[in-house]
Short mmCIF file of C-alpha atoms in Angstrom, two decimals:
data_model
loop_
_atom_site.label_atom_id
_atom_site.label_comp_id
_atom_site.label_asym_id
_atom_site.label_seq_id
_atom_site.Cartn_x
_atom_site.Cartn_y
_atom_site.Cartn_z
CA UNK D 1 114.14 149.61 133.62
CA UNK D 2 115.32 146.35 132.19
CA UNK D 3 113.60 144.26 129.38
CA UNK D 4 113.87 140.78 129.92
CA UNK D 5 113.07 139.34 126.38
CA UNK D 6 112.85 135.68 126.68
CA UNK D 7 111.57 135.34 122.85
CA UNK D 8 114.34 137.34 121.27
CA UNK D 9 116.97 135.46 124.49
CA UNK D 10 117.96 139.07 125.32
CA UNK D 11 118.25 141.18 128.59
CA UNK D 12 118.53 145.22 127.61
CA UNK D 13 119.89 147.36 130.06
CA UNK D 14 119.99 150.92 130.02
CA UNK D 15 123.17 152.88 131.71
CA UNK D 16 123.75 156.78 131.04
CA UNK D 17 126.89 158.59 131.45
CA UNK D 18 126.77 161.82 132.92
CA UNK D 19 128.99 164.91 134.07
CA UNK D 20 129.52 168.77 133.66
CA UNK D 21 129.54 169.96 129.43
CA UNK D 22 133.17 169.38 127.88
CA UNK D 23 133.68 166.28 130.75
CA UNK D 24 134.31 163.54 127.71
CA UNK D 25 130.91 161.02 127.80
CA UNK D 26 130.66 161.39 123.96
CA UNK D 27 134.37 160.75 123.58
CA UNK D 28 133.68 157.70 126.26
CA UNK D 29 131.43 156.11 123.82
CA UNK D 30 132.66 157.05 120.76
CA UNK D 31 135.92 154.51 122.38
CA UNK D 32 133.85 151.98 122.89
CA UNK D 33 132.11 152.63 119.34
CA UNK D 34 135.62 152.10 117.75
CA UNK D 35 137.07 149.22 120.38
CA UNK D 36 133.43 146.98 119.59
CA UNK D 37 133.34 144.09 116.70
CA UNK D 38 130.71 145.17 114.32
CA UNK D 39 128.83 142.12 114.70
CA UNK D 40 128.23 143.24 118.86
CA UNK D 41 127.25 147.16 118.36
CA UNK D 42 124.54 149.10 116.46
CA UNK D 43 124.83 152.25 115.05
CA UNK D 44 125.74 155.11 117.43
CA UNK D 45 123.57 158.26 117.33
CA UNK D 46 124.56 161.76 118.69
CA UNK D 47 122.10 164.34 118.72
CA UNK D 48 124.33 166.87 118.44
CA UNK D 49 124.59 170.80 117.82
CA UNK D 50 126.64 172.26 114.61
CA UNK D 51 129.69 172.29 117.10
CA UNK D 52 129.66 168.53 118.12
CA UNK D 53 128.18 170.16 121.40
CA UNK D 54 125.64 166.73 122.57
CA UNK D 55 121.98 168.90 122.45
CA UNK D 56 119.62 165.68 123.22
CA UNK D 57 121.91 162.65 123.53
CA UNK D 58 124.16 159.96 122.14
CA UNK D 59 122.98 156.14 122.06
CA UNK D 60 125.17 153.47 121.45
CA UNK D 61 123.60 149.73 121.89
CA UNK D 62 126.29 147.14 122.46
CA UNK D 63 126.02 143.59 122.84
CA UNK D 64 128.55 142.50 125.60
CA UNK D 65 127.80 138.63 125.09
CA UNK D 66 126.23 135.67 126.68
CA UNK D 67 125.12 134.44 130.09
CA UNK D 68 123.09 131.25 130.47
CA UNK D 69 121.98 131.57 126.80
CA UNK D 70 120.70 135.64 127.03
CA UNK D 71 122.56 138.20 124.78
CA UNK D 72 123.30 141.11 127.71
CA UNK D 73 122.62 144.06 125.45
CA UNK D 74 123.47 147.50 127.20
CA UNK D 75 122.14 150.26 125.41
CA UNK D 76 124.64 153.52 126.20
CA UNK D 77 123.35 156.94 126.69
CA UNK D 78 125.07 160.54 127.09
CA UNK D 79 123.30 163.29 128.35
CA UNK D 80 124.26 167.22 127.04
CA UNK D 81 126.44 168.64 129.83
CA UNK D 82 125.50 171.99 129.39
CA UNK D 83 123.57 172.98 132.40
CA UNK D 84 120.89 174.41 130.63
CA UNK D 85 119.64 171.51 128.99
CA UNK D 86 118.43 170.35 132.43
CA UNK D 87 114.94 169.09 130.77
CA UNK D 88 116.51 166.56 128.66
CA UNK D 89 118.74 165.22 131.07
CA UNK D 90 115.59 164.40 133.26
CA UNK D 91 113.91 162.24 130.04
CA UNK D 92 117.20 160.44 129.49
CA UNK D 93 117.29 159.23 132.96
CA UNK D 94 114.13 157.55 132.56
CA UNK D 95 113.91 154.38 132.64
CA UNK D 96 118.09 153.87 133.81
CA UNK D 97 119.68 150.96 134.91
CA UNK D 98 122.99 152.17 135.88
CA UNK D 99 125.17 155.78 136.33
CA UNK D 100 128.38 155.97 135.06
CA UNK D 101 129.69 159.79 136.28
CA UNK D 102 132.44 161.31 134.03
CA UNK D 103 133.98 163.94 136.14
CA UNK D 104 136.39 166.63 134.95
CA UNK D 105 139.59 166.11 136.44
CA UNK D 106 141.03 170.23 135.37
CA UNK D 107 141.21 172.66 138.53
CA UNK D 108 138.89 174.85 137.12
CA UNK D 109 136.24 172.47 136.20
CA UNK D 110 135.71 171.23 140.19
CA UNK D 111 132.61 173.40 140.73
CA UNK D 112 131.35 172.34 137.59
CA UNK D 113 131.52 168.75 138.57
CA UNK D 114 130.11 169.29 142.29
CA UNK D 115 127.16 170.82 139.92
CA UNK D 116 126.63 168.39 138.01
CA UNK D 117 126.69 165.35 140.83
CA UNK D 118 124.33 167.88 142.52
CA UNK D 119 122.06 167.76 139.64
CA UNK D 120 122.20 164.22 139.16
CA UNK D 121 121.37 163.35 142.68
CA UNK D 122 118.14 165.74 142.22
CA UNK D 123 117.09 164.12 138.88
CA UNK D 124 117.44 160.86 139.85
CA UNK D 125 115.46 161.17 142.76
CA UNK D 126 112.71 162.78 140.38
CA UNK D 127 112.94 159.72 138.23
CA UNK D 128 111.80 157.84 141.22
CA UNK D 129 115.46 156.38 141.92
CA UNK D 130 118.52 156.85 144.52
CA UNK D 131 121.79 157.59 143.93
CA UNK D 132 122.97 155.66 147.02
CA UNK D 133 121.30 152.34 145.60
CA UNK D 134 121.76 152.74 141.84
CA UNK D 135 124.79 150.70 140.18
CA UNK D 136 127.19 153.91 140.27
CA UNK D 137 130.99 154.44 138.81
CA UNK D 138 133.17 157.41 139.21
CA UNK D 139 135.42 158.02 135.93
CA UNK D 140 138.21 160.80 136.79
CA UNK D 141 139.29 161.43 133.06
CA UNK D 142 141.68 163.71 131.73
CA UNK D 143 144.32 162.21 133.74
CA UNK D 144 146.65 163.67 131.35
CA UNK D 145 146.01 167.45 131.63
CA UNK D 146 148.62 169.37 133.49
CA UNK D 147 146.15 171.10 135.61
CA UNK D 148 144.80 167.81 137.05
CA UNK D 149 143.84 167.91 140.69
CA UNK D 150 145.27 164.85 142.36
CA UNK D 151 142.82 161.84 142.11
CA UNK D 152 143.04 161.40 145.73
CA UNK D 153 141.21 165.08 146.33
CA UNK D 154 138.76 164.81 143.71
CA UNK D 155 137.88 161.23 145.27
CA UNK D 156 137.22 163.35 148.74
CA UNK D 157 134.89 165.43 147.05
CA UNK D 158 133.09 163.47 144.44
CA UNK D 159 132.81 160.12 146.11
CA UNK D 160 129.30 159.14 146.91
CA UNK D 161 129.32 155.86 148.47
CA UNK D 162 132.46 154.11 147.84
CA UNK D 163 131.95 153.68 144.38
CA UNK D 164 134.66 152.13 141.95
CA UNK D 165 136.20 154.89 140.66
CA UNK D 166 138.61 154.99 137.08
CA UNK D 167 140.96 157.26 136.32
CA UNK D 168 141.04 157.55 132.51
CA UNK D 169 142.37 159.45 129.27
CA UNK D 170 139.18 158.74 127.36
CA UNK D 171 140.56 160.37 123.56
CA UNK D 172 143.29 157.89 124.45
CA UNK D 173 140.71 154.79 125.39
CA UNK D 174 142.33 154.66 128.53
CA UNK D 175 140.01 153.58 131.67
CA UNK D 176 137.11 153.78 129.20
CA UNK D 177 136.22 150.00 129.22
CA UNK D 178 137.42 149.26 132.46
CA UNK D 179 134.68 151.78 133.61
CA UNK D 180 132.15 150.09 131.50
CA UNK D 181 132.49 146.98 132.62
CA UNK D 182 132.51 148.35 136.69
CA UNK D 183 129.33 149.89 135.73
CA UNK D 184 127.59 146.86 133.54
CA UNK D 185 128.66 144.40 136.34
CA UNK D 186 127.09 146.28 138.75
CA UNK D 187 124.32 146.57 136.35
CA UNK D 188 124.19 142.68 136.23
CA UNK D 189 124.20 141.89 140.22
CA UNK D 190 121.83 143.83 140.90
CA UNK D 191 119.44 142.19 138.48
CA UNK D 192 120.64 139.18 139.77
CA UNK D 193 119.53 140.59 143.10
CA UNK D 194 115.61 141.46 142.05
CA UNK D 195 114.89 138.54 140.23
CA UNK C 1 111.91 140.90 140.01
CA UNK C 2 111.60 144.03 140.32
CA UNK C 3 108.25 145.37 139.31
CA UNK C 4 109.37 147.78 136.90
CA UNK C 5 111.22 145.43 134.63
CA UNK C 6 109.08 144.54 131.60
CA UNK C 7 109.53 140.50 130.88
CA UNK C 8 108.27 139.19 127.41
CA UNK C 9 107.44 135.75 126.99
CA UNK C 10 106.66 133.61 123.98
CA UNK C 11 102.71 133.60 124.30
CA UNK C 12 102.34 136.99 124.88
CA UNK C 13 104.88 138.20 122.18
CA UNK C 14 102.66 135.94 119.99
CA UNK C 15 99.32 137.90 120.82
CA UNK C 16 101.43 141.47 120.30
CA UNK C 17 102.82 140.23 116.72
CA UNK C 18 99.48 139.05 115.43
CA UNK C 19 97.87 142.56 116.63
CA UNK C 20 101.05 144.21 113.96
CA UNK C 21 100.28 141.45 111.32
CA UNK C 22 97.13 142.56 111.09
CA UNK C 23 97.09 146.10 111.08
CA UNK C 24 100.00 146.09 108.68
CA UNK C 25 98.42 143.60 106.15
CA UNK C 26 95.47 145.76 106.17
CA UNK C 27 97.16 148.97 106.18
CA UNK C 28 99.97 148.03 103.77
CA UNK C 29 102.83 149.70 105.41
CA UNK C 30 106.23 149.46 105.45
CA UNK C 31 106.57 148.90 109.26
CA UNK C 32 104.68 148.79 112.40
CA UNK C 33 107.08 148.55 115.47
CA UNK C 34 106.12 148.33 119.21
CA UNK C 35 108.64 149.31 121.36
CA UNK C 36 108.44 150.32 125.20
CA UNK C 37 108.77 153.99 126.40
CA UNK C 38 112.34 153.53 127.24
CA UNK C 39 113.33 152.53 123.79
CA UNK C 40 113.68 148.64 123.64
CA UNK C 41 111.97 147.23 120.57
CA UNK C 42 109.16 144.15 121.50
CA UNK C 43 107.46 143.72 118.34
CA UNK C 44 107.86 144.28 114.31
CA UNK C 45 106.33 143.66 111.41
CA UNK C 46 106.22 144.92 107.72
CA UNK C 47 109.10 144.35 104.51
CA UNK C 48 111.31 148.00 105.45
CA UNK C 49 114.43 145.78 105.72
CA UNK C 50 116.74 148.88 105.20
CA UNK C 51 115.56 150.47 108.79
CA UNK C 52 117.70 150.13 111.72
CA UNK C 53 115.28 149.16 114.54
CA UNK C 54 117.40 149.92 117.33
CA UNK C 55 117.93 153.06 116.41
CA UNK C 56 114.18 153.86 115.20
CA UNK C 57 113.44 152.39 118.54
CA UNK C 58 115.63 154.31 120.74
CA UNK C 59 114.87 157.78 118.35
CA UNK C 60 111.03 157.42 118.53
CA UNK C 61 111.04 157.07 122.28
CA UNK C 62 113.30 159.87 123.11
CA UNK C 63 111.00 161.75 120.40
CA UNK C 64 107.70 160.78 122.33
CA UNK C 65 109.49 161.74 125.80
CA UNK C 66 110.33 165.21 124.22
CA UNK C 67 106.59 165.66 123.28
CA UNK C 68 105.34 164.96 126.56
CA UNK C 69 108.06 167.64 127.88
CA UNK C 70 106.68 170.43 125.54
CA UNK C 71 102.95 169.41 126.30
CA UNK C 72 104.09 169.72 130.29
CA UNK C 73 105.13 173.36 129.16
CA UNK C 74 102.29 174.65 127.88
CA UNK C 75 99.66 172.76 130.34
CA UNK C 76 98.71 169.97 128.10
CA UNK C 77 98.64 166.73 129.93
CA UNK C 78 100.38 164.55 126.92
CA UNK C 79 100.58 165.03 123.28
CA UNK C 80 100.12 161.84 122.41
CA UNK C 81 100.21 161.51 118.51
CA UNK C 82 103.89 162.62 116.55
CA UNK C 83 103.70 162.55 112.62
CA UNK C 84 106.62 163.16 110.62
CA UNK C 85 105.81 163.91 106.70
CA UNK C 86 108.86 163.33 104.60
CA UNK C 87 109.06 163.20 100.77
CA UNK C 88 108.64 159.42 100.57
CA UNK C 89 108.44 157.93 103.34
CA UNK C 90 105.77 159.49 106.85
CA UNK C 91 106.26 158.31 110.56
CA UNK C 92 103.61 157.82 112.77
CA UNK C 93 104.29 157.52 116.44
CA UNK C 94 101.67 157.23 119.20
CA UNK C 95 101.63 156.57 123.41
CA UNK C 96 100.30 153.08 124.32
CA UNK C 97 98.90 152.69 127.72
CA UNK C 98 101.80 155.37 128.64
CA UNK C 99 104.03 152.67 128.97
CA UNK C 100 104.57 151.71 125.03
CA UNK C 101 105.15 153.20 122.17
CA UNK C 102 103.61 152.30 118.43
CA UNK C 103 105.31 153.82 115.17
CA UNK C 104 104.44 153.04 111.54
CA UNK C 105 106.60 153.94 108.57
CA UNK C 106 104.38 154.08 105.15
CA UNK C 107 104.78 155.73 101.85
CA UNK C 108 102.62 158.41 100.08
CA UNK C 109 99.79 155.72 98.78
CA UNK C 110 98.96 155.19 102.67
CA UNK C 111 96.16 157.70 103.54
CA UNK C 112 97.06 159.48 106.90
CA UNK C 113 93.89 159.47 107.79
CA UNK C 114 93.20 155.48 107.61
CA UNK C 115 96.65 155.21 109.45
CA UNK C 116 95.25 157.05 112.53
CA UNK C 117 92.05 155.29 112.30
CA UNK C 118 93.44 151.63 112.67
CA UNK C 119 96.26 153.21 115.16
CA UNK C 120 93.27 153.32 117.22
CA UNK C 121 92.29 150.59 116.87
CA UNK C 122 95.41 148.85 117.06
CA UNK C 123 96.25 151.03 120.15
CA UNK C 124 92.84 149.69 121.78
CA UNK C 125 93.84 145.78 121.14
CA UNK C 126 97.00 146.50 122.47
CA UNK C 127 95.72 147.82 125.53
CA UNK C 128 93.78 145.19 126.16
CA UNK C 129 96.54 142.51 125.92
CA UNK C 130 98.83 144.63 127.99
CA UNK C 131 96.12 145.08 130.93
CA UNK C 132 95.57 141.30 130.76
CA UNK C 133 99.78 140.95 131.00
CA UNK C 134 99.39 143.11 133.85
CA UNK C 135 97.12 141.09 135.72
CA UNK C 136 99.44 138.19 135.01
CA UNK C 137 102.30 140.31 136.74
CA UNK C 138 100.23 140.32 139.81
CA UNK C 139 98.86 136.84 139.90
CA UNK C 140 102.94 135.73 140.58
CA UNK C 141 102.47 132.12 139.44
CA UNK C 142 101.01 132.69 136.70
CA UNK C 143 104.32 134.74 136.21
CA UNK C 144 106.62 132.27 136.64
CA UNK C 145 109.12 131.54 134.12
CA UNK C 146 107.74 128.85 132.11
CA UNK C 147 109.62 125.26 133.32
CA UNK C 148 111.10 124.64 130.40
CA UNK C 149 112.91 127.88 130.16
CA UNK C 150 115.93 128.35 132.33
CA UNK C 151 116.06 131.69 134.10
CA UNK C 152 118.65 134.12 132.59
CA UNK C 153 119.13 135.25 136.31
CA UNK C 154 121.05 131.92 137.90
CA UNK C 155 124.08 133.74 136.90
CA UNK C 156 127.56 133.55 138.78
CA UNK C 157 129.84 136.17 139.29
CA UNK C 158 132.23 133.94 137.21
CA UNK C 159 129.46 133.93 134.43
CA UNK C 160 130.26 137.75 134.30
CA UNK C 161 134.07 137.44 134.38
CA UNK C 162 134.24 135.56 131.11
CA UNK C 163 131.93 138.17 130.21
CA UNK C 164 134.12 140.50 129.77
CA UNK C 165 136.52 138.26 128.88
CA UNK C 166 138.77 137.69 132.23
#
């Protein structure tokens, strides 16, 4: 849900990044933490366990500029992977603007993505929303891992709707930004669209 | 627009603030914030200048959503009242009109008990400026973007290119 502020000249979006546990979202943001000029980002929060494992979420507001005299503030969630934190990936959805989907590009970690886009598609449509209309980007990271499936199979499996889709090395802060701004456009057009 | 957006504009944000002048004059506190349930601040008040709201803002709701999970779990329709004692400093967070979100930050001297009595209060008022905004919503020219203020959505897809800087 989007908060048009016309006092403070500010739209706030909300987009989450989700996937399977282990998939890189935290390492997606904490990028874009360390690529963003102080004055443009707040602090970023993780809600982590003891072993940097994300238990409720990370939030990182950034400010991406102007447009017509309205700061475009996107405020960036993760959810925890893990599939048994199921309930809080519902309340993070709430209220979501955009999807960015970090899959797991390792061999053994396919199922774990088809579970997770599985569970995504379910929770959105809880939330109220659909995954075929929702602004929606595919990030294939760890490009770099030997056991990489080729990014033209795990497109076959995970595409939803001919989504833009990233291929990205997120430690690395490779494809991180360039999946950011797919989604936040998206994000924007669609407002754009509504109003 | 979409219905589910939440637009602020000057004369309304003016009836919200006065609501958190008042209740934090007459409380003393060191903040009263109104933020919606997603986590977007509207409204602050009070001297705490060493609080980050965003974060407060984005914390409290996630902390009100988890309530409402556990109250779902054991068959309570909401919990809708979270207080947080610390050494110094106590936060207060309460549901508005299940759409908003109040939290107060005050010291020992502030009696807990006066706190939840104005929240009340304050929750009340608030209600009954956001049922008259809501009416507004639905009356769509009264709705309108005032004339003097250009809408942030005449936006061009070049307008998002130098965005991000292309």
């Amino acid at each position: 849900m989007t908060f048009i502020n016309y006092v403070a000249r500010e739209i706030n979006c909300k987009l989450v990044y989700y996937g399977p546990g282990l998939g890189g979202k935290t390492t997606n943001l904490q990028h874009i933490y360390q690529i963003t000029n102080p004055e443009n980002k707040g602090k970023m929060i993780s809600l982590a366990t003891e072993t940097e494992r994300t238990l409720f979420f990370d939030f990182l507001p950034i400010d991406l500029g102007q447009i017509r005299g309205f700061s475009m503030r996107f405020h960036l969630y993760t959810v925890p992977g893990q599939v048994f934190y199921d309930a809080s990936r519902k309340l993070i959805l709430k209220g979501v603007d955009g999807v960015v989907f970090v899959a797991d590009s390792q061999e053994e970690r396919l199922d774990a993505n088809l579970e997770s886009l599985s569970n995504l598609n379910l929770n959105l449509k809880e939330q109220g929303f659909d995954l075929n209309k929702i602004p929606y980007v595919l990030q294939l990271n760890k490009r770099d891992l030997p056991n990489a499936l080729p990014a033209e199979r795990l497109k076959k499996l995970l595409l939803v709707k001919g989504e833009p889709v990233y291929e990205a090395v997120a430690p690395k802060g490779v494809g991180v930004l360039e999946t950011l701004k797919a989604a936040a456009r998206q994000v924007l057009v669609e407002l754009r669209k509504s109003a | 627009m979409n219905a589910s957006n939440i637009v602020l504009y000057e004369a309304e944000y003016q009836r919200l603030k006065s609501i958190l002048v008042k209740t934090q004059r007459e409380l003393g506190i060191d903040l009263i914030l109104l933020i919606d349930r997603d986590g977007h601040q509207i409204a602050s008040e009070g001297p705490a200048q060493d609080i980050d709201l965003t974060a407060l803002s984005s914390l409290a709701a996630a902390n009100l959503a988890a309530t409402d999970g556990l109250a779902r779990l054991v068959g309570e329709p909401e919990f809708s009242i979270l207080y947080h004692q610390g050494k110094h400093r106590n936060i207060h967070i309460s549901d508005v009109s299940r759409r908003y979100c109040l939290v107060l930050v005050f010291d020992e001297k502030v009696s807990l008990g006066l706190v939840r009595l104005r929240v009340k209060h304050t929750t009340a008022y608030l209600e009954e400026v956001f049922k008259l905004f809501a009416r507004k919503t639905e009356t769509k020219k009264n709705a309108a973007v005032p004339s003097n203020s250009p809408s942030p959505f005449d936006f061009t897809d070049e307008d998002i290119d130098k965005l991000f800087g292309r």
